[in-house]
Amino acid sequence: MKQLNEKVAVVTGAGQGIGKGIALCLAKRGVKVVCTGRREAPIQQTVAEIEEAGGQGLAMACDSADRARVEEVVKAAVDTFGSIDVIVNNGQAIVPSAPVEDTTYENMLAAWESGTIGSLNYMQAAFPYMKEQGEGRIINFASATGMFGIAGQLAYGSNKEALRGLTKIAAKEWGQYGICVNVVLPGAESPAAKAWAEKFPEEYQKQVMLNPMHRFGDPEGDIAPVVAFLAGPDSCYYSGQSVIVDGANSIMP
């Protein structure tokens, strides 16, 4: 079984926030990281930071809904670094909030194509390689928005719950090949959270104080190390699980 520092990972949405934190964290632990995102400049910056820290990275612009391009990314990982061991499906389009009756087909499609469908694209593209080597790690990203049914978030939340279903079914089917599939639900100081804080500082501070730890998680320091565990050899019997990383914020009173 490969050690973490022998592995190659693809991280989607690696140009900012949680994805960038994961890419940097894995690279500092010796993982060779293929950074993807829809915009070239941010992922190039992430790779530059990886290389400055002594790691190895590759930037490839990719819309996860584009199956042909996803296949190219996975093949490039294998051609460049020799294997594909870890897929981190973090990338997700953020769509406008709306009540159920006003949610548009276009916003539903945008959320699902970038989330559930995009994640499935990467999973299916990596599967033949992982099956052949008898080992693989897939880490999907869901949200408390779907788990707890946050009003106004139908497109985003229903997509995230579908990702949890996808994760469990894939874990059941692919466990025989040594492929572990898990899903992380993060509570982090993401770019979206920072934008919200600037717009609604009082409400933001209220939410921070409601967290038992009185802070939101740091993408690289708090969320990414859990992903590193799920990507490594010590998680070889841990699969099909929803891992909530939010400082106990989601525990109901």
JSON list of C-alpha atoms in Angstrom, two decimals:
[
{"chain": "A", "resi": 1, "resn": "MET", "atom": "CA", "xyz": [0.00, 0.00, 0.00]},
{"chain": "A", "resi": 2, "resn": "LYS", "atom": "CA", "xyz": [1.33, 3.40, -0.97]},
{"chain": "A", "resi": 3, "resn": "GLN", "atom": "CA", "xyz": [2.29, 5.94, 1.66]},
{"chain": "A", "resi": 4, "resn": "LEU", "atom": "CA", "xyz": [0.81, 9.42, 1.34]},
{"chain": "A", "resi": 5, "resn": "ASN", "atom": "CA", "xyz": [4.05, 10.92, 0.01]},
{"chain": "A", "resi": 6, "resn": "GLU", "atom": "CA", "xyz": [4.06, 8.37, -2.84]},
{"chain": "A", "resi": 7, "resn": "LYS", "atom": "CA", "xyz": [0.66, 9.39, -4.16]},
{"chain": "A", "resi": 8, "resn": "VAL", "atom": "CA", "xyz": [-0.69, 11.55, -6.98]},
{"chain": "A", "resi": 9, "resn": "ALA", "atom": "CA", "xyz": [-3.88, 13.56, -6.44]},
{"chain": "A", "resi": 10, "resn": "VAL", "atom": "CA", "xyz": [-6.25, 15.63, -8.52]},
{"chain": "A", "resi": 11, "resn": "VAL", "atom": "CA", "xyz": [-7.85, 18.49, -6.57]},
{"chain": "A", "resi": 12, "resn": "THR", "atom": "CA", "xyz": [-10.73, 20.35, -8.20]},
{"chain": "A", "resi": 13, "resn": "GLY", "atom": "CA", "xyz": [-11.49, 23.97, -7.37]},
{"chain": "A", "resi": 14, "resn": "ALA", "atom": "CA", "xyz": [-7.85, 24.34, -6.33]},
{"chain": "A", "resi": 15, "resn": "GLY", "atom": "CA", "xyz": [-7.54, 28.02, -7.18]},
{"chain": "A", "resi": 16, "resn": "GLN", "atom": "CA", "xyz": [-8.98, 29.36, -3.94]},
{"chain": "A", "resi": 17, "resn": "GLY", "atom": "CA", "xyz": [-10.47, 28.58, -0.55]},
{"chain": "A", "resi": 18, "resn": "ILE", "atom": "CA", "xyz": [-10.80, 24.98, 0.58]},
{"chain": "A", "resi": 19, "resn": "GLY", "atom": "CA", "xyz": [-9.48, 23.51, -2.67]},
{"chain": "A", "resi": 20, "resn": "LYS", "atom": "CA", "xyz": [-6.33, 25.61, -2.51]},
{"chain": "A", "resi": 21, "resn": "GLY", "atom": "CA", "xyz": [-5.83, 24.72, 1.14]},
{"chain": "A", "resi": 22, "resn": "ILE", "atom": "CA", "xyz": [-6.14, 21.02, 0.32]},
{"chain": "A", "resi": 23, "resn": "ALA", "atom": "CA", "xyz": [-3.71, 21.26, -2.60]},
{"chain": "A", "resi": 24, "resn": "LEU", "atom": "CA", "xyz": [-1.09, 23.03, -0.47]},
{"chain": "A", "resi": 25, "resn": "CYS", "atom": "CA", "xyz": [-1.55, 20.68, 2.48]},
{"chain": "A", "resi": 26, "resn": "LEU", "atom": "CA", "xyz": [-1.20, 17.54, 0.37]},
{"chain": "A", "resi": 27, "resn": "ALA", "atom": "CA", "xyz": [1.80, 18.91, -1.52]},
{"chain": "A", "resi": 28, "resn": "LYS", "atom": "CA", "xyz": [3.59, 19.73, 1.74]},
{"chain": "A", "resi": 29, "resn": "ARG", "atom": "CA", "xyz": [3.11, 16.09, 2.71]},
{"chain": "A", "resi": 30, "resn": "GLY", "atom": "CA", "xyz": [4.79, 14.92, -0.48]},
{"chain": "A", "resi": 31, "resn": "VAL", "atom": "CA", "xyz": [1.76, 14.31, -2.69]},
{"chain": "A", "resi": 32, "resn": "LYS", "atom": "CA", "xyz": [2.11, 15.31, -6.34]},
{"chain": "A", "resi": 33, "resn": "VAL", "atom": "CA", "xyz": [-0.94, 17.48, -7.00]},
{"chain": "A", "resi": 34, "resn": "VAL", "atom": "CA", "xyz": [-2.78, 18.22, -10.23]},
{"chain": "A", "resi": 35, "resn": "CYS", "atom": "CA", "xyz": [-4.68, 21.45, -9.57]},
{"chain": "A", "resi": 36, "resn": "THR", "atom": "CA", "xyz": [-7.81, 22.06, -11.62]},
{"chain": "A", "resi": 37, "resn": "GLY", "atom": "CA", "xyz": [-10.35, 24.84, -11.87]},
{"chain": "A", "resi": 38, "resn": "ARG", "atom": "CA", "xyz": [-12.28, 26.71, -14.49]},
{"chain": "A", "resi": 39, "resn": "ARG", "atom": "CA", "xyz": [-9.92, 29.71, -14.43]},
{"chain": "A", "resi": 40, "resn": "GLU", "atom": "CA", "xyz": [-6.26, 29.31, -15.37]},
{"chain": "A", "resi": 41, "resn": "ALA", "atom": "CA", "xyz": [-4.66, 32.13, -13.33]},
{"chain": "A", "resi": 42, "resn": "PRO", "atom": "CA", "xyz": [-5.73, 31.00, -9.81]},
{"chain": "A", "resi": 43, "resn": "ILE", "atom": "CA", "xyz": [-4.64, 27.38, -10.28]},
{"chain": "A", "resi": 44, "resn": "GLN", "atom": "CA", "xyz": [-1.33, 28.52, -11.75]},
{"chain": "A", "resi": 45, "resn": "GLN", "atom": "CA", "xyz": [-0.84, 30.59, -8.59]},
{"chain": "A", "resi": 46, "resn": "THR", "atom": "CA", "xyz": [-1.57, 27.55, -6.41]},
{"chain": "A", "resi": 47, "resn": "VAL", "atom": "CA", "xyz": [0.99, 25.48, -8.32]},
{"chain": "A", "resi": 48, "resn": "ALA", "atom": "CA", "xyz": [3.53, 28.30, -7.99]},
{"chain": "A", "resi": 49, "resn": "GLU", "atom": "CA", "xyz": [3.06, 28.23, -4.21]},
{"chain": "A", "resi": 50, "resn": "ILE", "atom": "CA", "xyz": [3.38, 24.44, -4.20]},
{"chain": "A", "resi": 51, "resn": "GLU", "atom": "CA", "xyz": [6.66, 24.64, -6.09]},
{"chain": "A", "resi": 52, "resn": "GLU", "atom": "CA", "xyz": [7.95, 27.47, -3.88]},
{"chain": "A", "resi": 53, "resn": "ALA", "atom": "CA", "xyz": [7.40, 25.15, -0.90]},
{"chain": "A", "resi": 54, "resn": "GLY", "atom": "CA", "xyz": [9.37, 22.38, -2.62]},
{"chain": "A", "resi": 55, "resn": "GLY", "atom": "CA", "xyz": [6.45, 20.32, -3.89]},
{"chain": "A", "resi": 56, "resn": "GLN", "atom": "CA", "xyz": [5.38, 19.15, -7.32]},
{"chain": "A", "resi": 57, "resn": "GLY", "atom": "CA", "xyz": [2.23, 20.34, -9.05]},
{"chain": "A", "resi": 58, "resn": "LEU", "atom": "CA", "xyz": [0.53, 20.67, -12.40]},
{"chain": "A", "resi": 59, "resn": "ALA", "atom": "CA", "xyz": [-2.15, 23.21, -13.33]},
{"chain": "A", "resi": 60, "resn": "MET", "atom": "CA", "xyz": [-4.87, 22.24, -15.81]},
{"chain": "A", "resi": 61, "resn": "ALA", "atom": "CA", "xyz": [-7.93, 24.38, -16.45]},
{"chain": "A", "resi": 62, "resn": "CYS", "atom": "CA", "xyz": [-11.03, 22.19, -16.51]},
{"chain": "A", "resi": 63, "resn": "ASP", "atom": "CA", "xyz": [-14.78, 22.46, -16.20]},
{"chain": "A", "resi": 64, "resn": "SER", "atom": "CA", "xyz": [-15.72, 19.25, -14.40]},
{"chain": "A", "resi": 65, "resn": "ALA", "atom": "CA", "xyz": [-18.93, 19.01, -16.44]},
{"chain": "A", "resi": 66, "resn": "ASP", "atom": "CA", "xyz": [-16.77, 18.55, -19.56]},
{"chain": "A", "resi": 67, "resn": "ARG", "atom": "CA", "xyz": [-16.21, 14.79, -19.54]},
{"chain": "A", "resi": 68, "resn": "ALA", "atom": "CA", "xyz": [-13.66, 14.81, -22.35]},
{"chain": "A", "resi": 69, "resn": "ARG", "atom": "CA", "xyz": [-11.53, 17.41, -20.57]},
{"chain": "A", "resi": 70, "resn": "VAL", "atom": "CA", "xyz": [-11.80, 15.49, -17.29]},
{"chain": "A", "resi": 71, "resn": "GLU", "atom": "CA", "xyz": [-10.43, 12.42, -19.08]},
{"chain": "A", "resi": 72, "resn": "GLU", "atom": "CA", "xyz": [-7.52, 14.56, -20.30]},
{"chain": "A", "resi": 73, "resn": "VAL", "atom": "CA", "xyz": [-6.77, 15.77, -16.76]},
{"chain": "A", "resi": 74, "resn": "VAL", "atom": "CA", "xyz": [-6.69, 12.26, -15.34]},
{"chain": "A", "resi": 75, "resn": "LYS", "atom": "CA", "xyz": [-4.52, 10.99, -18.21]},
{"chain": "A", "resi": 76, "resn": "ALA", "atom": "CA", "xyz": [-2.15, 13.93, -17.75]},
{"chain": "A", "resi": 77, "resn": "ALA", "atom": "CA", "xyz": [-1.79, 13.04, -14.06]},
{"chain": "A", "resi": 78, "resn": "VAL", "atom": "CA", "xyz": [-0.80, 9.49, -15.00]},
{"chain": "A", "resi": 79, "resn": "ASP", "atom": "CA", "xyz": [1.47, 10.58, -17.86]},
{"chain": "A", "resi": 80, "resn": "THR", "atom": "CA", "xyz": [3.21, 13.26, -15.79]},
{"chain": "A", "resi": 81, "resn": "PHE", "atom": "CA", "xyz": [3.50, 11.63, -12.39]},
{"chain": "A", "resi": 82, "resn": "GLY", "atom": "CA", "xyz": [2.97, 7.92, -13.04]},
{"chain": "A", "resi": 83, "resn": "SER", "atom": "CA", "xyz": [-0.38, 7.19, -11.40]},
{"chain": "A", "resi": 84, "resn": "ILE", "atom": "CA", "xyz": [-3.65, 8.59, -10.12]},
{"chain": "A", "resi": 85, "resn": "ASP", "atom": "CA", "xyz": [-4.29, 7.68, -6.49]},
{"chain": "A", "resi": 86, "resn": "VAL", "atom": "CA", "xyz": [-6.56, 10.37, -5.07]},
{"chain": "A", "resi": 87, "resn": "ILE", "atom": "CA", "xyz": [-9.46, 12.42, -6.43]},
{"chain": "A", "resi": 88, "resn": "VAL", "atom": "CA", "xyz": [-10.65, 15.37, -4.32]},
{"chain": "A", "resi": 89, "resn": "ASN", "atom": "CA", "xyz": [-13.95, 16.62, -5.75]},
{"chain": "A", "resi": 90, "resn": "ASN", "atom": "CA", "xyz": [-14.13, 20.03, -4.09]},
{"chain": "A", "resi": 91, "resn": "GLY", "atom": "CA", "xyz": [-15.07, 22.29, -7.02]},
{"chain": "A", "resi": 92, "resn": "GLN", "atom": "CA", "xyz": [-18.64, 23.58, -7.10]},
{"chain": "A", "resi": 93, "resn": "ALA", "atom": "CA", "xyz": [-20.46, 26.42, -8.85]},
{"chain": "A", "resi": 94, "resn": "ILE", "atom": "CA", "xyz": [-22.33, 28.71, -6.46]},
{"chain": "A", "resi": 95, "resn": "VAL", "atom": "CA", "xyz": [-25.78, 29.67, -7.73]},
{"chain": "A", "resi": 96, "resn": "PRO", "atom": "CA", "xyz": [-28.17, 32.39, -6.46]},
{"chain": "A", "resi": 97, "resn": "SER", "atom": "CA", "xyz": [-30.37, 31.63, -3.48]},
{"chain": "A", "resi": 98, "resn": "ALA", "atom": "CA", "xyz": [-34.08, 31.24, -4.18]},
{"chain": "A", "resi": 99, "resn": "PRO", "atom": "CA", "xyz": [-37.16, 29.63, -2.63]},
{"chain": "A", "resi": 100, "resn": "VAL", "atom": "CA", "xyz": [-38.27, 26.32, -4.09]},
{"chain": "A", "resi": 101, "resn": "GLU", "atom": "CA", "xyz": [-40.99, 27.86, -6.23]},
{"chain": "A", "resi": 102, "resn": "ASP", "atom": "CA", "xyz": [-38.58, 30.35, -7.81]},
{"chain": "A", "resi": 103, "resn": "THR", "atom": "CA", "xyz": [-35.59, 28.03, -8.37]},
{"chain": "A", "resi": 104, "resn": "THR", "atom": "CA", "xyz": [-34.80, 27.93, -12.07]},
{"chain": "A", "resi": 105, "resn": "TYR", "atom": "CA", "xyz": [-33.92, 24.97, -14.20]},
{"chain": "A", "resi": 106, "resn": "GLU", "atom": "CA", "xyz": [-30.73, 26.80, -15.24]},
{"chain": "A", "resi": 107, "resn": "ASN", "atom": "CA", "xyz": [-29.55, 27.15, -11.63]},
{"chain": "A", "resi": 108, "resn": "MET", "atom": "CA", "xyz": [-30.43, 23.54, -10.82]},
{"chain": "A", "resi": 109, "resn": "LEU", "atom": "CA", "xyz": [-28.46, 22.39, -13.85]},
{"chain": "A", "resi": 110, "resn": "ALA", "atom": "CA", "xyz": [-25.46, 24.60, -13.02]},
{"chain": "A", "resi": 111, "resn": "ALA", "atom": "CA", "xyz": [-25.29, 23.24, -9.46]},
{"chain": "A", "resi": 112, "resn": "TRP", "atom": "CA", "xyz": [-25.67, 19.60, -10.47]},
{"chain": "A", "resi": 113, "resn": "GLU", "atom": "CA", "xyz": [-23.34, 19.69, -13.46]},
{"chain": "A", "resi": 114, "resn": "SER", "atom": "CA", "xyz": [-20.52, 21.25, -11.45]},
{"chain": "A", "resi": 115, "resn": "GLY", "atom": "CA", "xyz": [-21.18, 19.14, -8.37]},
{"chain": "A", "resi": 116, "resn": "THR", "atom": "CA", "xyz": [-22.69, 15.67, -8.66]},
{"chain": "A", "resi": 117, "resn": "ILE", "atom": "CA", "xyz": [-22.13, 15.17, -12.40]},
{"chain": "A", "resi": 118, "resn": "GLY", "atom": "CA", "xyz": [-18.67, 16.73, -12.33]},
{"chain": "A", "resi": 119, "resn": "SER", "atom": "CA", "xyz": [-17.64, 14.56, -9.38]},
{"chain": "A", "resi": 120, "resn": "LEU", "atom": "CA", "xyz": [-18.97, 11.45, -11.12]},
{"chain": "A", "resi": 121, "resn": "ASN", "atom": "CA", "xyz": [-16.98, 12.38, -14.22]},
{"chain": "A", "resi": 122, "resn": "TYR", "atom": "CA", "xyz": [-13.73, 12.41, -12.24]},
{"chain": "A", "resi": 123, "resn": "MET", "atom": "CA", "xyz": [-14.62, 9.24, -10.37]},
{"chain": "A", "resi": 124, "resn": "GLN", "atom": "CA", "xyz": [-15.38, 7.31, -13.56]},
{"chain": "A", "resi": 125, "resn": "ALA", "atom": "CA", "xyz": [-12.30, 8.65, -15.32]},
{"chain": "A", "resi": 126, "resn": "ALA", "atom": "CA", "xyz": [-10.01, 7.58, -12.46]},
{"chain": "A", "resi": 127, "resn": "PHE", "atom": "CA", "xyz": [-11.71, 4.24, -11.78]},
{"chain": "A", "resi": 128, "resn": "PRO", "atom": "CA", "xyz": [-9.89, 2.07, -14.37]},
{"chain": "A", "resi": 129, "resn": "TYR", "atom": "CA", "xyz": [-6.49, 3.19, -13.06]},
{"chain": "A", "resi": 130, "resn": "MET", "atom": "CA", "xyz": [-7.45, 2.72, -9.41]},
{"chain": "A", "resi": 131, "resn": "LYS", "atom": "CA", "xyz": [-9.01, -0.68, -10.10]},
{"chain": "A", "resi": 132, "resn": "GLU", "atom": "CA", "xyz": [-5.91, -1.88, -11.92]},
{"chain": "A", "resi": 133, "resn": "GLN", "atom": "CA", "xyz": [-3.58, -0.87, -9.09]},
{"chain": "A", "resi": 134, "resn": "GLY", "atom": "CA", "xyz": [-5.96, -2.21, -6.43]},
{"chain": "A", "resi": 135, "resn": "GLU", "atom": "CA", "xyz": [-6.07, 0.99, -4.43]},
{"chain": "A", "resi": 136, "resn": "GLY", "atom": "CA", "xyz": [-7.62, 4.45, -4.59]},
{"chain": "A", "resi": 137, "resn": "ARG", "atom": "CA", "xyz": [-9.10, 7.26, -2.55]},
{"chain": "A", "resi": 138, "resn": "ILE", "atom": "CA", "xyz": [-12.01, 9.47, -3.58]},
{"chain": "A", "resi": 139, "resn": "ILE", "atom": "CA", "xyz": [-13.00, 12.38, -1.37]},
{"chain": "A", "resi": 140, "resn": "ASN", "atom": "CA", "xyz": [-16.17, 14.23, -2.31]},
{"chain": "A", "resi": 141, "resn": "PHE", "atom": "CA", "xyz": [-17.47, 17.43, -0.75]},
{"chain": "A", "resi": 142, "resn": "ALA", "atom": "CA", "xyz": [-21.01, 17.94, 0.54]},
{"chain": "A", "resi": 143, "resn": "SER", "atom": "CA", "xyz": [-22.52, 20.54, 2.86]},
{"chain": "A", "resi": 144, "resn": "ALA", "atom": "CA", "xyz": [-24.66, 21.02, 5.93]},
{"chain": "A", "resi": 145, "resn": "THR", "atom": "CA", "xyz": [-26.84, 23.10, 3.59]},
{"chain": "A", "resi": 146, "resn": "GLY", "atom": "CA", "xyz": [-28.24, 19.89, 2.16]},
{"chain": "A", "resi": 147, "resn": "MET", "atom": "CA", "xyz": [-28.00, 17.74, 5.29]},
{"chain": "A", "resi": 148, "resn": "PHE", "atom": "CA", "xyz": [-30.11, 20.14, 7.37]},
{"chain": "A", "resi": 149, "resn": "GLY", "atom": "CA", "xyz": [-32.25, 21.60, 4.60]},
{"chain": "A", "resi": 150, "resn": "ILE", "atom": "CA", "xyz": [-31.29, 25.28, 4.65]},
{"chain": "A", "resi": 151, "resn": "ALA", "atom": "CA", "xyz": [-34.15, 27.35, 3.20]},
{"chain": "A", "resi": 152, "resn": "GLY", "atom": "CA", "xyz": [-33.43, 29.10, -0.07]},
{"chain": "A", "resi": 153, "resn": "GLN", "atom": "CA", "xyz": [-30.72, 26.65, -1.12]},
{"chain": "A", "resi": 154, "resn": "LEU", "atom": "CA", "xyz": [-32.59, 24.05, -3.17]},
{"chain": "A", "resi": 155, "resn": "ALA", "atom": "CA", "xyz": [-30.19, 23.88, -6.14]},
{"chain": "A", "resi": 156, "resn": "TYR", "atom": "CA", "xyz": [-27.02, 23.78, -4.07]},
{"chain": "A", "resi": 157, "resn": "GLY", "atom": "CA", "xyz": [-28.35, 21.71, -1.17]},
{"chain": "A", "resi": 158, "resn": "SER", "atom": "CA", "xyz": [-30.11, 18.99, -3.17]},
{"chain": "A", "resi": 159, "resn": "ASN", "atom": "CA", "xyz": [-26.99, 18.57, -5.27]},
{"chain": "A", "resi": 160, "resn": "LYS", "atom": "CA", "xyz": [-24.85, 18.18, -2.17]},
{"chain": "A", "resi": 161, "resn": "GLU", "atom": "CA", "xyz": [-27.16, 15.53, -0.75]},
{"chain": "A", "resi": 162, "resn": "ALA", "atom": "CA", "xyz": [-27.00, 13.67, -4.06]},
{"chain": "A", "resi": 163, "resn": "LEU", "atom": "CA", "xyz": [-23.22, 13.67, -3.68]},
{"chain": "A", "resi": 164, "resn": "ARG", "atom": "CA", "xyz": [-23.60, 11.88, -0.35]},
{"chain": "A", "resi": 165, "resn": "GLY", "atom": "CA", "xyz": [-25.74, 9.24, -2.05]},
{"chain": "A", "resi": 166, "resn": "LEU", "atom": "CA", "xyz": [-23.21, 8.87, -4.85]},
{"chain": "A", "resi": 167, "resn": "THR", "atom": "CA", "xyz": [-20.44, 8.46, -2.28]},
{"chain": "A", "resi": 168, "resn": "LYS", "atom": "CA", "xyz": [-22.19, 5.67, -0.38]},
{"chain": "A", "resi": 169, "resn": "ILE", "atom": "CA", "xyz": [-23.14, 3.71, -3.49]},
{"chain": "A", "resi": 170, "resn": "ALA", "atom": "CA", "xyz": [-19.64, 3.97, -4.98]},
{"chain": "A", "resi": 171, "resn": "ALA", "atom": "CA", "xyz": [-18.12, 2.90, -1.66]},
{"chain": "A", "resi": 172, "resn": "LYS", "atom": "CA", "xyz": [-20.31, -0.23, -1.70]},
{"chain": "A", "resi": 173, "resn": "GLU", "atom": "CA", "xyz": [-19.50, -1.12, -5.31]},
{"chain": "A", "resi": 174, "resn": "TRP", "atom": "CA", "xyz": [-15.80, -0.21, -5.40]},
{"chain": "A", "resi": 175, "resn": "GLY", "atom": "CA", "xyz": [-14.64, -1.46, -2.00]},
{"chain": "A", "resi": 176, "resn": "GLN", "atom": "CA", "xyz": [-13.74, -4.81, -3.59]},
{"chain": "A", "resi": 177, "resn": "TYR", "atom": "CA", "xyz": [-11.04, -2.99, -5.57]},
{"chain": "A", "resi": 178, "resn": "GLY", "atom": "CA", "xyz": [-9.46, -1.29, -2.56]},
{"chain": "A", "resi": 179, "resn": "ILE", "atom": "CA", "xyz": [-11.06, 2.06, -3.42]},
{"chain": "A", "resi": 180, "resn": "CYS", "atom": "CA", "xyz": [-12.32, 4.06, -0.45]},
{"chain": "A", "resi": 181, "resn": "VAL", "atom": "CA", "xyz": [-14.94, 6.73, -1.11]},
{"chain": "A", "resi": 182, "resn": "ASN", "atom": "CA", "xyz": [-15.87, 9.30, 1.54]},
{"chain": "A", "resi": 183, "resn": "VAL", "atom": "CA", "xyz": [-17.50, 12.70, 1.70]},
{"chain": "A", "resi": 184, "resn": "VAL", "atom": "CA", "xyz": [-16.43, 15.73, 3.75]},
{"chain": "A", "resi": 185, "resn": "LEU", "atom": "CA", "xyz": [-18.83, 18.39, 5.01]},
{"chain": "A", "resi": 186, "resn": "PRO", "atom": "CA", "xyz": [-16.67, 21.40, 5.90]},
{"chain": "A", "resi": 187, "resn": "GLY", "atom": "CA", "xyz": [-17.32, 24.48, 7.97]},
{"chain": "A", "resi": 188, "resn": "ALA", "atom": "CA", "xyz": [-14.60, 26.80, 6.73]},
{"chain": "A", "resi": 189, "resn": "GLU", "atom": "CA", "xyz": [-13.61, 30.40, 6.17]},
{"chain": "A", "resi": 190, "resn": "SER", "atom": "CA", "xyz": [-14.16, 30.15, 2.43]},
{"chain": "A", "resi": 191, "resn": "PRO", "atom": "CA", "xyz": [-14.11, 33.06, -0.05]},
{"chain": "A", "resi": 192, "resn": "ALA", "atom": "CA", "xyz": [-17.93, 32.97, 0.01]},
{"chain": "A", "resi": 193, "resn": "ALA", "atom": "CA", "xyz": [-17.90, 33.21, 3.82]},
{"chain": "A", "resi": 194, "resn": "LYS", "atom": "CA", "xyz": [-15.49, 36.15, 3.70]},
{"chain": "A", "resi": 195, "resn": "ALA", "atom": "CA", "xyz": [-17.69, 37.95, 1.16]},
{"chain": "A", "resi": 196, "resn": "TRP", "atom": "CA", "xyz": [-20.69, 37.35, 3.39]},
{"chain": "A", "resi": 197, "resn": "ALA", "atom": "CA", "xyz": [-18.76, 38.72, 6.39]},
{"chain": "A", "resi": 198, "resn": "GLU", "atom": "CA", "xyz": [-17.96, 41.92, 4.53]},
{"chain": "A", "resi": 199, "resn": "LYS", "atom": "CA", "xyz": [-21.59, 42.38, 3.53]},
{"chain": "A", "resi": 200, "resn": "PHE", "atom": "CA", "xyz": [-23.17, 41.37, 6.85]},
{"chain": "A", "resi": 201, "resn": "PRO", "atom": "CA", "xyz": [-20.50, 41.81, 9.57]},
{"chain": "A", "resi": 202, "resn": "GLU", "atom": "CA", "xyz": [-22.90, 41.68, 12.52]},
{"chain": "A", "resi": 203, "resn": "GLU", "atom": "CA", "xyz": [-24.63, 38.50, 11.35]},
{"chain": "A", "resi": 204, "resn": "TYR", "atom": "CA", "xyz": [-21.26, 36.97, 10.55]},
{"chain": "A", "resi": 205, "resn": "GLN", "atom": "CA", "xyz": [-19.93, 37.67, 14.04]},
{"chain": "A", "resi": 206, "resn": "LYS", "atom": "CA", "xyz": [-23.11, 36.21, 15.52]},
{"chain": "A", "resi": 207, "resn": "GLN", "atom": "CA", "xyz": [-22.60, 32.98, 13.59]},
{"chain": "A", "resi": 208, "resn": "VAL", "atom": "CA", "xyz": [-18.95, 32.82, 14.62]},
{"chain": "A", "resi": 209, "resn": "MET", "atom": "CA", "xyz": [-19.92, 33.08, 18.29]},
{"chain": "A", "resi": 210, "resn": "LEU", "atom": "CA", "xyz": [-22.52, 30.32, 17.88]},
{"chain": "A", "resi": 211, "resn": "ASN", "atom": "CA", "xyz": [-19.72, 27.95, 16.87]},
{"chain": "A", "resi": 212, "resn": "PRO", "atom": "CA", "xyz": [-18.45, 26.11, 19.97]},
{"chain": "A", "resi": 213, "resn": "MET", "atom": "CA", "xyz": [-14.89, 27.03, 19.00]},
{"chain": "A", "resi": 214, "resn": "HIS", "atom": "CA", "xyz": [-15.85, 30.66, 18.24]},
{"chain": "A", "resi": 215, "resn": "ARG", "atom": "CA", "xyz": [-14.29, 30.53, 14.80]},
{"chain": "A", "resi": 216, "resn": "PHE", "atom": "CA", "xyz": [-14.73, 29.01, 11.36]},
{"chain": "A", "resi": 217, "resn": "GLY", "atom": "CA", "xyz": [-12.21, 26.48, 10.09]},
{"chain": "A", "resi": 218, "resn": "ASP", "atom": "CA", "xyz": [-9.07, 27.38, 8.22]},
{"chain": "A", "resi": 219, "resn": "PRO", "atom": "CA", "xyz": [-9.01, 25.63, 4.82]},
{"chain": "A", "resi": 220, "resn": "GLU", "atom": "CA", "xyz": [-5.38, 24.50, 5.01]},
{"chain": "A", "resi": 221, "resn": "GLY", "atom": "CA", "xyz": [-4.99, 24.14, 8.76]},
{"chain": "A", "resi": 222, "resn": "ASP", "atom": "CA", "xyz": [-8.32, 22.59, 9.77]},
{"chain": "A", "resi": 223, "resn": "ILE", "atom": "CA", "xyz": [-10.08, 21.04, 6.76]},
{"chain": "A", "resi": 224, "resn": "ALA", "atom": "CA", "xyz": [-7.17, 19.83, 4.63]},
{"chain": "A", "resi": 225, "resn": "PRO", "atom": "CA", "xyz": [-5.49, 17.62, 7.28]},
{"chain": "A", "resi": 226, "resn": "VAL", "atom": "CA", "xyz": [-8.68, 15.54, 7.48]},
{"chain": "A", "resi": 227, "resn": "VAL", "atom": "CA", "xyz": [-8.53, 15.14, 3.70]},
{"chain": "A", "resi": 228, "resn": "ALA", "atom": "CA", "xyz": [-4.88, 14.10, 4.05]},
{"chain": "A", "resi": 229, "resn": "PHE", "atom": "CA", "xyz": [-5.94, 11.32, 6.44]},
{"chain": "A", "resi": 230, "resn": "LEU", "atom": "CA", "xyz": [-8.66, 10.15, 4.04]},
{"chain": "A", "resi": 231, "resn": "ALA", "atom": "CA", "xyz": [-6.12, 10.19, 1.19]},
{"chain": "A", "resi": 232, "resn": "GLY", "atom": "CA", "xyz": [-3.50, 8.21, 3.08]},
{"chain": "A", "resi": 233, "resn": "PRO", "atom": "CA", "xyz": [-2.86, 4.56, 3.99]},
{"chain": "A", "resi": 234, "resn": "ASP", "atom": "CA", "xyz": [-4.37, 4.78, 7.49]},
{"chain": "A", "resi": 235, "resn": "SER", "atom": "CA", "xyz": [-7.87, 5.17, 6.05]},
{"chain": "A", "resi": 236, "resn": "CYS", "atom": "CA", "xyz": [-7.81, 1.88, 4.11]},
{"chain": "A", "resi": 237, "resn": "TYR", "atom": "CA", "xyz": [-10.84, 0.49, 6.00]},
{"chain": "A", "resi": 238, "resn": "TYR", "atom": "CA", "xyz": [-12.75, 3.76, 6.27]},
{"chain": "A", "resi": 239, "resn": "SER", "atom": "CA", "xyz": [-15.26, 4.20, 3.46]},
{"chain": "A", "resi": 240, "resn": "GLY", "atom": "CA", "xyz": [-18.76, 5.38, 2.66]},
{"chain": "A", "resi": 241, "resn": "GLN", "atom": "CA", "xyz": [-18.77, 7.91, 5.48]},
{"chain": "A", "resi": 242, "resn": "SER", "atom": "CA", "xyz": [-19.85, 11.54, 5.84]},
{"chain": "A", "resi": 243, "resn": "VAL", "atom": "CA", "xyz": [-17.12, 13.37, 7.77]},
{"chain": "A", "resi": 244, "resn": "ILE", "atom": "CA", "xyz": [-18.28, 16.66, 9.29]},
{"chain": "A", "resi": 245, "resn": "VAL", "atom": "CA", "xyz": [-15.39, 19.05, 9.98]},
{"chain": "A", "resi": 246, "resn": "ASP", "atom": "CA", "xyz": [-16.93, 22.13, 11.54]},
{"chain": "A", "resi": 247, "resn": "GLY", "atom": "CA", "xyz": [-15.77, 22.46, 15.15]},
{"chain": "A", "resi": 248, "resn": "ALA", "atom": "CA", "xyz": [-18.98, 20.77, 16.45]},
{"chain": "A", "resi": 249, "resn": "ASN", "atom": "CA", "xyz": [-21.09, 23.56, 14.93]},
{"chain": "A", "resi": 250, "resn": "SER", "atom": "CA", "xyz": [-23.59, 21.14, 13.37]},
{"chain": "A", "resi": 251, "resn": "ILE", "atom": "CA", "xyz": [-24.43, 19.30, 16.60]},
{"chain": "A", "resi": 252, "resn": "MET", "atom": "CA", "xyz": [-28.06, 20.13, 17.30]},
{"chain": "A", "resi": 253, "resn": "PRO", "atom": "CA", "xyz": [-28.93, 21.63, 20.72]}
]
